[in-house]
DNA sequence: CTCATCTCAGTCAGACTGACATTC
DNA sequence: CGAATGTCAGTCGGACTGAGATGA
């Protein structure tokens, strides 16, 4: 119990799931950004590299769909990754509208570094929760998110 | 048909709490924004009015602290609320650096409307969860958020 | 003097929109 | 033809920074 709680959060906000999610995400995002910045990356780039590592070479549109990133933002992120030699962009001979994006060896190494940095962020973020609670939170958010994705197509 | 139907989310992202939170918050935020926009408001304004309703007239700095809004953004939001006669801004005679912000009768009515709209948003957002699960999610996020707030002091 | 409050100007990155040319 | 792809230009609102003026 605080004695002089001069700055409590209004109950309407504190009890509102939408507010909890968006507000928590501000903090989560900052932690993630800092971790990525320390490794010269942004979260879009991590997402794209993760998709490439798991699904192999893909078109930009496919990457965007898998990661929930807009096509136009994929362009910019891929430009950046290409400049750093973390991915390669080559025209797809089978469909000349498309580019095939491929993770380079350097990209794989960078991804491994970022994985580690991100793992540390989860630890910071979820410090007050034990393993079972973390799994619960993950499961609940997954269901909420999947529902939203279903609505949004 | 294209090769795979599949635009699955990369496992690294789908299993990462920070990503779940930030990504879910994008959808939550959009729902909230739309609900507020339909009532001519933004989420900062709702937060400020909620704080005023619960704690009574306050200085702008106190409002900002309670809602987690930067002082400079409080200025802009209060400007907007004043223009719409939803709050009053009067100099504090006891401390002439401060403004005392007070919720007007119109502000209270608007707040009630927004409460209702926001309630509907929670329903949309959490549709896949039952009551017990919603409480779990709320409790878990509360603990995570409070931990982050404590770190950010 | 130090600190808090209010204000303004401006930056930053993410999310998104609209348009266009190219290709399927 | 309609639909998908990649690209670019630009908008929007939120989060934040820095500085200055005023007053406790």
Coordinates of N, CA and C in Angstrom, one line a residue, chain A residues 15-116:
Chain A
X15 N -7.7 -0.7 -15.7 CA -8.5 -1.9 -15.9 C -8.9 -2.2 -17.3
X16 N -8.4 -1.4 -18.2 CA -8.8 -1.5 -19.6 C -7.8 -2.2 -20.4
X17 N -8.2 -3.5 -20.8 CA -7.2 -4.3 -21.6 C -6.6 -3.5 -22.8
X18 N -7.3 -2.8 -23.5 CA -6.8 -2.1 -24.7 C -5.7 -1.1 -24.2
X19 N -5.9 -0.5 -23.1 CA -5.0 0.5 -22.6 C -3.7 -0.2 -22.1
X20 N -3.9 -1.3 -21.4 CA -2.8 -2.1 -20.9 C -1.9 -2.6 -22.0
X21 N -2.5 -3.0 -23.0 CA -1.8 -3.6 -24.2 C -1.0 -2.5 -24.9
X22 N -1.7 -1.3 -25.2 CA -1.0 -0.3 -25.9 C 0.1 0.4 -25.1
X23 N -0.2 0.6 -23.8 CA 0.7 1.2 -22.9 C 2.0 0.3 -22.7
X24 N 1.7 -0.9 -22.4 CA 2.8 -1.9 -22.2 C 3.7 -1.9 -23.5
X25 N 3.0 -1.9 -24.6 CA 3.7 -2.0 -25.9 C 4.7 -0.8 -26.1
X26 N 4.4 0.3 -25.5 CA 5.3 1.4 -25.6 C 6.6 1.1 -25.0
X27 N 6.5 0.5 -23.8 CA 7.7 0.1 -23.1 C 8.5 -1.0 -23.8
X28 N 7.7 -2.0 -24.2 CA 8.3 -3.1 -24.8 C 9.0 -2.7 -26.1
X29 N 8.3 -1.8 -26.8 CA 8.9 -1.3 -28.1 C 10.2 -0.6 -27.8
X30 N 10.2 0.2 -26.8 CA 11.5 1.0 -26.5 C 12.6 0.0 -26.2
X31 N 12.3 -1.0 -25.4 CA 13.4 -2.0 -25.1 C 13.9 -2.6 -26.3
X32 N 13.0 -3.0 -27.2 CA 13.3 -3.7 -28.4 C 14.1 -2.8 -29.3
X33 N 13.7 -1.6 -29.4 CA 14.4 -0.6 -30.3 C 15.8 -0.4 -29.8
X34 N 16.0 -0.3 -28.5 CA 17.3 0.0 -28.0 C 18.2 -1.2 -28.2
X35 N 17.7 -2.4 -28.0 CA 18.5 -3.6 -28.3 C 18.9 -3.7 -29.7
X36 N 17.9 -3.4 -30.6 CA 18.2 -3.5 -32.0 C 19.2 -2.4 -32.4
X37 N 19.0 -1.2 -31.9 CA 19.9 -0.1 -32.2 C 21.3 -0.4 -31.9
X38 N 21.5 -1.1 -30.7 CA 22.9 -1.4 -30.3 C 23.5 -2.4 -31.3
X39 N 22.7 -3.0 -32.1 CA 23.2 -3.9 -33.1 C 23.0 -3.4 -34.5
X40 N 22.7 -2.2 -34.6 CA 22.5 -1.6 -35.9 C 21.4 -2.1 -36.8
X41 N 20.2 -2.3 -36.1 CA 19.1 -2.8 -36.9 C 17.8 -2.2 -36.4
X42 N 16.7 -2.5 -37.1 CA 15.4 -2.1 -36.6 C 14.5 -3.3 -36.6
X43 N 13.3 -3.1 -36.0 CA 12.6 -4.3 -35.8 C 12.0 -4.9 -37.1
X44 N 11.7 -4.0 -38.1 CA 11.2 -4.6 -39.4 C 12.3 -5.5 -40.0
X45 N 13.5 -5.0 -39.9 CA 14.6 -5.8 -40.5 C 14.8 -7.2 -39.8
X46 N 14.6 -7.2 -38.5 CA 14.7 -8.4 -37.8 C 13.6 -9.4 -38.2
X47 N 12.4 -8.8 -38.3 CA 11.2 -9.6 -38.7 C 11.5 -10.2 -40.1
X48 N 12.0 -9.4 -41.0 CA 12.2 -9.9 -42.4 C 13.2 -11.0 -42.4
X49 N 14.3 -10.8 -41.7 CA 15.4 -11.8 -41.6 C 14.9 -13.1 -41.0
X50 N 14.1 -12.9 -40.0 CA 13.5 -14.1 -39.3 C 12.7 -14.9 -40.3
X51 N 11.9 -14.2 -41.1 CA 11.0 -14.9 -42.1 C 11.9 -15.6 -43.1
X52 N 12.9 -14.9 -43.5 CA 13.8 -15.5 -44.5 C 14.5 -16.8 -44.0
X53 N 14.9 -16.7 -42.7 CA 15.6 -17.8 -42.1 C 14.7 -19.0 -42.0
X54 N 13.4 -18.8 -41.7 CA 12.5 -19.9 -41.5 C 11.9 -20.4 -42.7
X55 N 11.6 -19.6 -43.7 CA 10.9 -20.0 -44.9 C 11.7 -20.0 -46.2
X56 N 12.9 -19.5 -46.0 CA 13.8 -19.5 -47.2 C 13.5 -18.3 -48.1
X57 N 14.2 -18.2 -49.2 CA 14.0 -17.0 -50.1 C 12.6 -16.8 -50.5
X58 N 12.2 -15.5 -50.5 CA 10.8 -15.2 -50.7 C 10.7 -13.9 -51.5
X59 N 9.5 -13.6 -52.0 CA 9.3 -12.3 -52.6 C 9.0 -11.3 -51.5
X60 N 9.1 -10.1 -51.9 CA 8.9 -9.0 -50.9 C 7.5 -9.0 -50.4
X61 N 6.5 -9.3 -51.3 CA 5.1 -9.3 -50.9 C 4.9 -10.4 -49.9
X62 N 5.5 -11.6 -50.1 CA 5.3 -12.7 -49.2 C 5.9 -12.4 -47.8
X63 N 7.0 -11.7 -47.8 CA 7.6 -11.3 -46.6 C 6.7 -10.4 -45.8
X64 N 6.2 -9.4 -46.5 CA 5.3 -8.5 -45.9 C 4.1 -9.2 -45.3
X65 N 3.5 -10.1 -46.0 CA 2.3 -10.8 -45.4 C 2.7 -11.6 -44.2
X66 N 3.8 -12.2 -44.3 CA 4.1 -13.1 -43.1 C 4.5 -12.3 -41.9
X67 N 5.0 -11.1 -42.1 CA 5.5 -10.3 -40.9 C 4.5 -9.2 -40.6
X68 N 3.4 -9.1 -41.4 CA 2.5 -8.0 -41.1 C 3.1 -6.6 -41.3
X69 N 3.9 -6.5 -42.4 CA 4.5 -5.3 -42.8 C 4.0 -4.8 -44.1
X70 N 3.7 -3.6 -44.3 CA 3.2 -3.1 -45.5 C 4.2 -3.2 -46.7
X71 N 3.7 -3.5 -47.9 CA 4.6 -3.7 -49.0 C 5.6 -2.5 -49.2
X72 N 5.1 -1.3 -49.0 CA 6.0 -0.1 -49.2 C 7.0 0.0 -48.2
X73 N 6.7 -0.5 -47.0 CA 7.7 -0.5 -45.9 C 8.8 -1.6 -46.1
X74 N 8.3 -2.7 -46.7 CA 9.2 -3.8 -47.0 C 10.3 -3.3 -47.9
X75 N 9.9 -2.5 -48.9 CA 10.9 -1.9 -49.9 C 12.0 -1.2 -49.1
X76 N 11.6 -0.3 -48.3 CA 12.6 0.5 -47.5 C 13.5 -0.4 -46.7
X77 N 12.9 -1.3 -46.0 CA 13.7 -2.2 -45.1 C 14.7 -3.1 -45.9
X78 N 14.2 -3.6 -47.0 CA 15.0 -4.5 -47.8 C 16.2 -3.6 -48.4
X79 N 15.9 -2.4 -48.8 CA 16.9 -1.5 -49.3 C 18.1 -1.4 -48.3
X80 N 17.7 -1.2 -47.1 CA 18.6 -1.1 -46.0 C 19.4 -2.4 -45.8
X81 N 18.7 -3.5 -45.8 CA 19.4 -4.8 -45.6 C 20.4 -5.1 -46.8
X82 N 20.0 -4.7 -48.0 CA 20.8 -5.0 -49.1 C 22.1 -4.2 -49.0
X83 N 22.0 -2.9 -48.6 CA 23.1 -2.0 -48.4 C 24.1 -2.6 -47.5
X84 N 23.6 -3.3 -46.5 CA 24.5 -3.9 -45.4 C 24.9 -5.3 -45.8
X85 N 24.5 -5.8 -47.0 CA 24.9 -7.1 -47.4 C 24.3 -8.2 -46.5
X86 N 23.2 -7.9 -45.9 CA 22.5 -8.9 -45.0 C 21.5 -9.8 -45.8
X87 N 21.1 -9.2 -46.9 CA 20.2 -10.0 -47.8 C 20.6 -9.7 -49.2
X88 N 20.2 -10.5 -50.2 CA 20.4 -10.3 -51.6 C 19.0 -10.1 -52.2
X89 N 19.0 -9.2 -53.2 CA 17.7 -9.0 -54.0 C 18.0 -9.3 -55.4
X90 N 17.4 -10.4 -55.9 CA 17.6 -10.8 -57.3 C 16.2 -10.9 -58.0
X91 N 16.1 -10.5 -59.2 CA 14.9 -10.7 -59.9 C 14.5 -12.2 -60.0
X92 N 13.2 -12.4 -59.9 CA 12.7 -13.8 -60.0 C 12.5 -14.1 -61.5
X93 N 13.2 -15.1 -62.1 CA 13.1 -15.4 -63.5 C 11.7 -16.0 -63.8
X94 N 11.1 -16.6 -62.8 CA 9.8 -17.3 -63.1 C 8.6 -16.3 -63.1
X95 N 8.8 -15.2 -62.4 CA 7.8 -14.2 -62.4 C 8.5 -12.8 -62.3
X96 N 8.5 -12.1 -63.4 CA 9.4 -11.0 -63.5 C 8.8 -9.8 -62.8
X97 N 7.7 -9.9 -62.1 CA 7.2 -8.8 -61.3 C 8.0 -8.9 -59.9
X98 N 8.4 -10.1 -59.6 CA 9.0 -10.3 -58.3 C 10.5 -10.2 -58.1
X99 N 10.9 -9.8 -56.9 CA 12.2 -10.0 -56.5 C 12.3 -11.2 -55.5
X100 N 13.4 -11.9 -55.7 CA 13.6 -12.9 -54.7 C 14.6 -12.4 -53.6
X101 N 14.2 -12.4 -52.4 CA 15.1 -11.9 -51.3 C 15.7 -13.2 -50.6
X102 N 17.0 -13.1 -50.5 CA 17.7 -14.2 -49.9 C 18.6 -13.7 -48.8
X103 N 18.6 -14.5 -47.7 CA 19.5 -14.2 -46.5 C 20.9 -14.5 -46.8
X104 N 21.8 -13.6 -46.6 CA 23.2 -14.0 -46.8 C 23.8 -14.6 -45.6
X105 N 25.1 -15.1 -45.7 CA 25.7 -15.6 -44.6 C 25.9 -14.6 -43.5
X106 N 26.2 -13.4 -43.9 CA 26.4 -12.3 -42.9 C 25.0 -12.0 -42.3
X107 N 23.9 -12.2 -43.1 CA 22.6 -12.0 -42.5 C 22.3 -13.0 -41.5
X108 N 22.7 -14.2 -41.7 CA 22.4 -15.3 -40.7 C 23.2 -15.0 -39.4
X109 N 24.4 -14.5 -39.6 CA 25.2 -14.2 -38.4 C 24.5 -13.1 -37.6
X110 N 24.1 -12.1 -38.3 CA 23.5 -10.9 -37.7 C 22.2 -11.3 -37.0
X111 N 21.5 -12.2 -37.6 CA 20.2 -12.7 -37.1 C 20.5 -13.4 -35.7
X112 N 21.5 -14.2 -35.7 CA 21.8 -14.9 -34.5 C 22.2 -13.9 -33.3
X113 N 22.9 -12.9 -33.7 CA 23.2 -11.8 -32.7 C 21.9 -11.2 -32.2
X114 N 21.0 -10.8 -33.1 CA 19.8 -10.2 -32.7 C 18.9 -11.1 -31.9
X115 N 18.9 -12.4 -32.2 CA 18.2 -13.3 -31.4 C 18.6 -13.2 -30.0
X116 N 19.9 -13.2 -29.8 CA 20.4 -13.1 -28.4 C 20.0 -11.9 -27.7

